[in-house]
mmCIF file of C-alpha atoms in Angstrom:
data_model
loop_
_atom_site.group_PDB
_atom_site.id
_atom_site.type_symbol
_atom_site.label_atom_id
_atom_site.label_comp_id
_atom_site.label_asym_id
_atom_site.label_seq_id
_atom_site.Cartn_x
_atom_site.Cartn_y
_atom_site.Cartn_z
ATOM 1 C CA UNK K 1 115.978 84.070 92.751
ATOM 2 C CA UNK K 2 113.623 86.209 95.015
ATOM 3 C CA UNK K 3 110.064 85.497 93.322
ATOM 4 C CA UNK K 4 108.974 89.130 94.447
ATOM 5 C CA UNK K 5 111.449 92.110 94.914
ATOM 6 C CA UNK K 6 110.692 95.994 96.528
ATOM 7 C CA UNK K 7 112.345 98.816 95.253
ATOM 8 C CA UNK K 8 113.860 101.076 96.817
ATOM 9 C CA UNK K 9 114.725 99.305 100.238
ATOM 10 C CA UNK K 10 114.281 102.826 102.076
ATOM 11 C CA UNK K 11 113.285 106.176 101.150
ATOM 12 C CA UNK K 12 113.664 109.325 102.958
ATOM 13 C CA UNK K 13 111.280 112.382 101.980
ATOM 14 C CA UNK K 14 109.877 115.276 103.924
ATOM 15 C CA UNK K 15 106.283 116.063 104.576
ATOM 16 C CA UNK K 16 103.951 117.014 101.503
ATOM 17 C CA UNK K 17 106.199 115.014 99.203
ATOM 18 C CA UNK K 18 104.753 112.151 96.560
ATOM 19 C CA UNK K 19 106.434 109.136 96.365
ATOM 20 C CA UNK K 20 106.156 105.714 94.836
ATOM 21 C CA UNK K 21 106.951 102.332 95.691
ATOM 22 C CA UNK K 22 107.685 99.527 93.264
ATOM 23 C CA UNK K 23 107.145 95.619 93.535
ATOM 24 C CA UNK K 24 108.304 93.562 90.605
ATOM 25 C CA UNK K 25 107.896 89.693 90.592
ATOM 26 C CA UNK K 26 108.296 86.804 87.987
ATOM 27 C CA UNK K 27 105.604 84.716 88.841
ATOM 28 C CA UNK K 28 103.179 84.778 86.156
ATOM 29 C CA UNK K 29 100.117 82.537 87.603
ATOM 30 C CA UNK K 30 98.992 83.973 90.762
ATOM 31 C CA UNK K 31 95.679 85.327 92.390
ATOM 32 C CA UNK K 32 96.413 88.405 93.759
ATOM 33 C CA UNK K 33 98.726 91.088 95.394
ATOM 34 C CA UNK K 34 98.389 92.474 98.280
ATOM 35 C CA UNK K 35 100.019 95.439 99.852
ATOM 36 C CA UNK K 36 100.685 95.788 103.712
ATOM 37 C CA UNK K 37 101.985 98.786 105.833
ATOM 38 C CA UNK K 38 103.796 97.908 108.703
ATOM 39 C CA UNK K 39 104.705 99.941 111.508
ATOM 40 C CA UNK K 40 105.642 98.576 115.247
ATOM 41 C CA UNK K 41 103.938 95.932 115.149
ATOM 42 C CA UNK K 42 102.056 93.666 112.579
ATOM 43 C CA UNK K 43 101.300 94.761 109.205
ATOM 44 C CA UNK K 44 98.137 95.969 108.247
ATOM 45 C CA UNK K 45 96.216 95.366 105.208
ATOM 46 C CA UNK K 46 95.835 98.099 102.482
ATOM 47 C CA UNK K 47 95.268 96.867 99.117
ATOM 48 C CA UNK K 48 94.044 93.623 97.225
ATOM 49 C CA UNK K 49 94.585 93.739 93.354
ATOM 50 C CA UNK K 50 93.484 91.183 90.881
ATOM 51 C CA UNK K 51 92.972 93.265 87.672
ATOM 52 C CA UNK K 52 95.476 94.375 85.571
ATOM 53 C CA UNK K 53 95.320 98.332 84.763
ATOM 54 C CA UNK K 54 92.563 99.062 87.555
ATOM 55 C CA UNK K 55 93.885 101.514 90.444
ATOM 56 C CA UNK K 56 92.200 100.872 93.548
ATOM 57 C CA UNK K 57 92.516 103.941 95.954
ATOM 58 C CA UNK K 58 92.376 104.870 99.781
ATOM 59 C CA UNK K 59 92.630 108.716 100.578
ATOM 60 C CA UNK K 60 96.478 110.097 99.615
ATOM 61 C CA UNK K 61 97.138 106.305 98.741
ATOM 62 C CA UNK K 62 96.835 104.619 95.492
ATOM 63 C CA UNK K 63 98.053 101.401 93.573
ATOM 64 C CA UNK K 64 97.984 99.646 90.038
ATOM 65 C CA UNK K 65 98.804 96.046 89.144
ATOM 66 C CA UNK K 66 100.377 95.784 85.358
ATOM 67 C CA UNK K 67 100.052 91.913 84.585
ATOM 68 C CA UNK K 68 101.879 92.292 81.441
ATOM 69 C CA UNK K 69 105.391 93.884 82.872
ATOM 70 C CA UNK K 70 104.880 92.136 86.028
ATOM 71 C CA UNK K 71 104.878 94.860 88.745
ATOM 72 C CA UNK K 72 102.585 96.359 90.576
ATOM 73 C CA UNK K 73 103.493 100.476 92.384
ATOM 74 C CA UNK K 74 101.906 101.635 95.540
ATOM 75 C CA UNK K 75 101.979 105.655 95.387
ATOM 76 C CA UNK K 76 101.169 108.214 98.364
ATOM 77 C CA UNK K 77 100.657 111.179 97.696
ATOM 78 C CA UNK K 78 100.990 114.908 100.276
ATOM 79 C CA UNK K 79 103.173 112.411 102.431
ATOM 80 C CA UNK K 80 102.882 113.049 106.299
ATOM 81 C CA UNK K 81 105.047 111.606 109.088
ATOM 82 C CA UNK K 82 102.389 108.838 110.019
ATOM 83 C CA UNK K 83 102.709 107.321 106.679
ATOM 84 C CA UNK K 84 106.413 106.556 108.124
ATOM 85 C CA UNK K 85 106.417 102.233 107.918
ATOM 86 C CA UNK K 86 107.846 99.858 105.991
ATOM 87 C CA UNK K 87 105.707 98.615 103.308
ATOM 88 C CA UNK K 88 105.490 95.406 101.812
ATOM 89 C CA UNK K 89 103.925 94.022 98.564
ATOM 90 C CA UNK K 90 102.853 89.943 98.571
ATOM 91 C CA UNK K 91 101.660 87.651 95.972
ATOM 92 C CA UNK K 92 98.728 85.346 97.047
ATOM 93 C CA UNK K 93 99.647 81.928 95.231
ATOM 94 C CA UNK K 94 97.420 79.319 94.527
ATOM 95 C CA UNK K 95 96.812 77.408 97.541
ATOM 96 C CA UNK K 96 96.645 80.779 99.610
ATOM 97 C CA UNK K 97 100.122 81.150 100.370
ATOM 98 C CA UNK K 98 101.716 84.321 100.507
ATOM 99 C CA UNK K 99 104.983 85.613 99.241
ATOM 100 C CA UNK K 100 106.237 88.521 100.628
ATOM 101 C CA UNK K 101 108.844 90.760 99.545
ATOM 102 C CA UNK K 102 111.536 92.607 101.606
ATOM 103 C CA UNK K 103 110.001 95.461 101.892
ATOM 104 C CA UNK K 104 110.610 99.538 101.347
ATOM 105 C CA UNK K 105 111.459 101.627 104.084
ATOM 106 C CA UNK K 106 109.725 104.603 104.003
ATOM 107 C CA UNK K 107 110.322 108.171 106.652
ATOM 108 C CA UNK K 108 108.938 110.948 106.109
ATOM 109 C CA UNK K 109 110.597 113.869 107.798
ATOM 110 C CA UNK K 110 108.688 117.291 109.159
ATOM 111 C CA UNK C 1 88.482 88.994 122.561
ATOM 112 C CA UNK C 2 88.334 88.124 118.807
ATOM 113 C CA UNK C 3 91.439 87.719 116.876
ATOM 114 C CA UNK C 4 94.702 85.978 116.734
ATOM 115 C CA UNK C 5 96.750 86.309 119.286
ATOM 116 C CA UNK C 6 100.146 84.804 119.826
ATOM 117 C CA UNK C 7 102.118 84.074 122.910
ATOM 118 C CA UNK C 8 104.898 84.735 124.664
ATOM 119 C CA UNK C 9 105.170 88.242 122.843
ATOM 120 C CA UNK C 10 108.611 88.027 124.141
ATOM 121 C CA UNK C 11 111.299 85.304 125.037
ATOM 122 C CA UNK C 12 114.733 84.451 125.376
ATOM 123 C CA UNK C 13 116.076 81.179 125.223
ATOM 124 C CA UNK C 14 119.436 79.583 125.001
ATOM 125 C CA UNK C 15 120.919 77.931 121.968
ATOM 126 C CA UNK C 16 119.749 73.777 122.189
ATOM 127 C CA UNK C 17 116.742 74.622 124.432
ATOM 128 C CA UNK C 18 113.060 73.877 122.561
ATOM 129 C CA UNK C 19 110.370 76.482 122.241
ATOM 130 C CA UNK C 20 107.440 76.601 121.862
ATOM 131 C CA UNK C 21 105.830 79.696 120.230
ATOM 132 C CA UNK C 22 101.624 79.230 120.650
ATOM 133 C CA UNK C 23 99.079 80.866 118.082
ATOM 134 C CA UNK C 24 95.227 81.014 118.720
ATOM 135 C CA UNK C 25 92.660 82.303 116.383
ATOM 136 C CA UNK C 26 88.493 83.087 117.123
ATOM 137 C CA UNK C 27 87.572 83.377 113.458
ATOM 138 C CA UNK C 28 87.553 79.765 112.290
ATOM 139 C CA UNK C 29 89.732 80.652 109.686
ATOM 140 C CA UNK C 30 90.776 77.476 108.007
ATOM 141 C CA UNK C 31 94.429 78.901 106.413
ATOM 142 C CA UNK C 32 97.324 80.198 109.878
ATOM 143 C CA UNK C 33 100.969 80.271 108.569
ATOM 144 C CA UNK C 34 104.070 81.064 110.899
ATOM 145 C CA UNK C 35 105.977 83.750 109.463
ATOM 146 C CA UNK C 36 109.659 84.746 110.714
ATOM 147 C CA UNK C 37 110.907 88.657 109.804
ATOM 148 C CA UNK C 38 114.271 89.485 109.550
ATOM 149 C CA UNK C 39 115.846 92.911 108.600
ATOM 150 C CA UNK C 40 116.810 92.628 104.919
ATOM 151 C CA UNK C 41 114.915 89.139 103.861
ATOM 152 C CA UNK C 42 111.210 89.921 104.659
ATOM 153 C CA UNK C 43 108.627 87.732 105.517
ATOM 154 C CA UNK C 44 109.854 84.532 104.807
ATOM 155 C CA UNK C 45 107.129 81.659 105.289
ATOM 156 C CA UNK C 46 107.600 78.484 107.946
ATOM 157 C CA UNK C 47 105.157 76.410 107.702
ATOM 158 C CA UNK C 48 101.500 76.873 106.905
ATOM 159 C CA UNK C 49 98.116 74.683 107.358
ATOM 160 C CA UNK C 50 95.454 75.017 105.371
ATOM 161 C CA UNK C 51 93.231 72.623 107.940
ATOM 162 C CA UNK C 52 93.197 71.065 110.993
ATOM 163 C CA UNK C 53 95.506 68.254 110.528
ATOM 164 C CA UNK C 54 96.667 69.342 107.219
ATOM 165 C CA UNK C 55 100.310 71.368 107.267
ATOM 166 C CA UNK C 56 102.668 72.196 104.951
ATOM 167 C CA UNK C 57 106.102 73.314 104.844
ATOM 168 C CA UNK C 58 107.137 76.732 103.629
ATOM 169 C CA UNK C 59 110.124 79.038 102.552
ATOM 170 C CA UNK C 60 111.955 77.992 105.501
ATOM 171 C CA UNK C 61 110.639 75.032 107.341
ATOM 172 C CA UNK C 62 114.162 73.636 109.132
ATOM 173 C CA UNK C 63 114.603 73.354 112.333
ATOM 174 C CA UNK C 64 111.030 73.974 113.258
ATOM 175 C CA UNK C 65 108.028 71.509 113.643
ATOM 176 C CA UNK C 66 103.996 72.575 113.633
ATOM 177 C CA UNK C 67 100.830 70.523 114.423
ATOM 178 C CA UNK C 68 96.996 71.990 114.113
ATOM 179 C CA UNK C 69 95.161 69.377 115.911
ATOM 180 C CA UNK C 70 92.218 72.073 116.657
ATOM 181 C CA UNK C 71 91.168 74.810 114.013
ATOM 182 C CA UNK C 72 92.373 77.748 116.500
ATOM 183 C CA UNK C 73 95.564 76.918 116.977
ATOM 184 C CA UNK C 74 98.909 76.543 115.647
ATOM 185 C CA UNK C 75 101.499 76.330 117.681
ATOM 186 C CA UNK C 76 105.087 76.772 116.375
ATOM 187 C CA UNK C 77 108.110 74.578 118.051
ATOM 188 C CA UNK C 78 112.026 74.992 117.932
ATOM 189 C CA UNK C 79 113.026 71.733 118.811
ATOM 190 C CA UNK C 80 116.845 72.776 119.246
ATOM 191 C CA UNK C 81 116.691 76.296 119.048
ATOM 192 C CA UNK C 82 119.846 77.982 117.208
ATOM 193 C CA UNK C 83 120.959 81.573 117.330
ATOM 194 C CA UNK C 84 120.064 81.687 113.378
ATOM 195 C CA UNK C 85 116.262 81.274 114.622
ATOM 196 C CA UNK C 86 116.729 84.802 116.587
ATOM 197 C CA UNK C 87 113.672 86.451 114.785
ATOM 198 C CA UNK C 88 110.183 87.840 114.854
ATOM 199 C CA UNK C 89 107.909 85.404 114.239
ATOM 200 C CA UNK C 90 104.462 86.363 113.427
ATOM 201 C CA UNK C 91 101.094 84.100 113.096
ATOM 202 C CA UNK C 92 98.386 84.778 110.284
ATOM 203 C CA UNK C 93 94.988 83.179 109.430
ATOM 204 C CA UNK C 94 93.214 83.958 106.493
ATOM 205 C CA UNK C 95 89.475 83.707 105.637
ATOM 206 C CA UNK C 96 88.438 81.031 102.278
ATOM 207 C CA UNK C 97 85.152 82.202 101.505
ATOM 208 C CA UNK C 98 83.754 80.180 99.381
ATOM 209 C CA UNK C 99 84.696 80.529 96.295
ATOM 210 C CA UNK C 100 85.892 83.833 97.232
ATOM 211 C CA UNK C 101 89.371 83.776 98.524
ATOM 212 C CA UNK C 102 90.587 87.808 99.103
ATOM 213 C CA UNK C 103 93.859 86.229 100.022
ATOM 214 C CA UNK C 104 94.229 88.528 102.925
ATOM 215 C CA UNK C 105 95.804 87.777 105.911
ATOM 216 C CA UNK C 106 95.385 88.546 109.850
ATOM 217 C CA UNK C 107 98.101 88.970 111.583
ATOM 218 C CA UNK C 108 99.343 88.477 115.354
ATOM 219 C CA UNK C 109 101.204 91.088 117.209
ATOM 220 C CA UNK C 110 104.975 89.325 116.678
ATOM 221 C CA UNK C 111 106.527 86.965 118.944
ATOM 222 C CA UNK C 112 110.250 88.402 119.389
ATOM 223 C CA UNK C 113 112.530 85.385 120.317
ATOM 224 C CA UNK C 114 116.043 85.816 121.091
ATOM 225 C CA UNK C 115 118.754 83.026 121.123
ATOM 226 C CA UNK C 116 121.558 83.620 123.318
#
């Protein structure tokens, strides 16, 4: 029933480590998805994808959008303990409402 | 200072009592939601407003009212509150360009109500 599911729900790694996060949804008509890390306090903005296929990047960070399988993956790479948050994926509907997912998670251990 | 700010950052209130959560905005953004976080479910949406005078309910609209009678704010009221509504709550604005929406949002620091 959930339009947009994260997987995993947490993830421990250790420093230097890649990992990669995972946001399927169903909806099929949407404008965008966004991803937001989130640490104490509000989340902040990382990533707005529209195209299918195009990987838009930020330092160790990196994320696709596949329109066809409906799922988008956020991937950091050399992980360090900052990048310790919980990260959430959103779809930006029509009217410019948001659905989040749950979220993933993520601690990176020294 | 710019931004969206939100107030009280904290507060606890007892079950039946009203609250009022307030959210203020300098950008003129034209879109603010209300957005409630609990462990497990997410950001689920309350209500959002998409103009002053113009709301609309969200994921989760019971038990809460809204009004946007001015552009920068958005206050959020429990008119009974229950211990159910123990939550985060977070405000967001987001710019419409044009025809340019990026769809991003601007959040508030979290409003952390508890419901004894």
């Amino acid at each position: 029933e959930d339009k947009v599911v994260q997987s995993p729900l947490s993830l421990v790694v250790h420093e230097g480590d890649t990992v990669t996060l995972n946001c399927s949804y169903e909806v099929t008509n949407f404008r965008s998805l966004l991803w937001y890390k989130q640490e104490k306090k509000a989340p902040t903005f990382l990533f707005m994808l529209t195209s299918s296929g195009i990987e838009k990047k930020s330092g160790r960070l990196s994320s696709i959008l596949d329109k066809k399988e409906l799922f988008s993956i956020l991937n950091i790479t050399a992980t360090q303990t900052g990048d310790s948050a919980v990260y959430l994926c959103a779809l930006v509907e029509y009217g410019n409402k948001l659905v989040f997912g749950a979220g993933t998670i993520l601690r990176v251990k020294s | 200072d710019a931004g969206i700010t939100q107030s009280p950052r904290y507060k606890i209130t007892e079950t039946g009592r009203q609250v009022t959560l307030m959210c203020h905005q300098t950008w003129s953004h034209s879109y603010m939601f209300w957005y409630r976080q609990d462990l497990g479910h997410g950001l689920r949406l309350i209500y959002y407003s998409a103009a002053a005078d113009i709301t609309d309910k969200g994921e989760v609209p019971d038990g809460y009212v809204v009004s946007r009678s001015k552009t920068e704010n958005f206050p959020l009221t429990l008119e009974s509150a229950t211990r159910s509504q123990t939550s985060v709550y977070f405000c967001a604005s987001s710019l419409l360009r044009g025809g340019f929406d990026t769809g991003e949002l601007f959040f508030g620091e979290g409003s952390r109500l508890t419901v004894l």
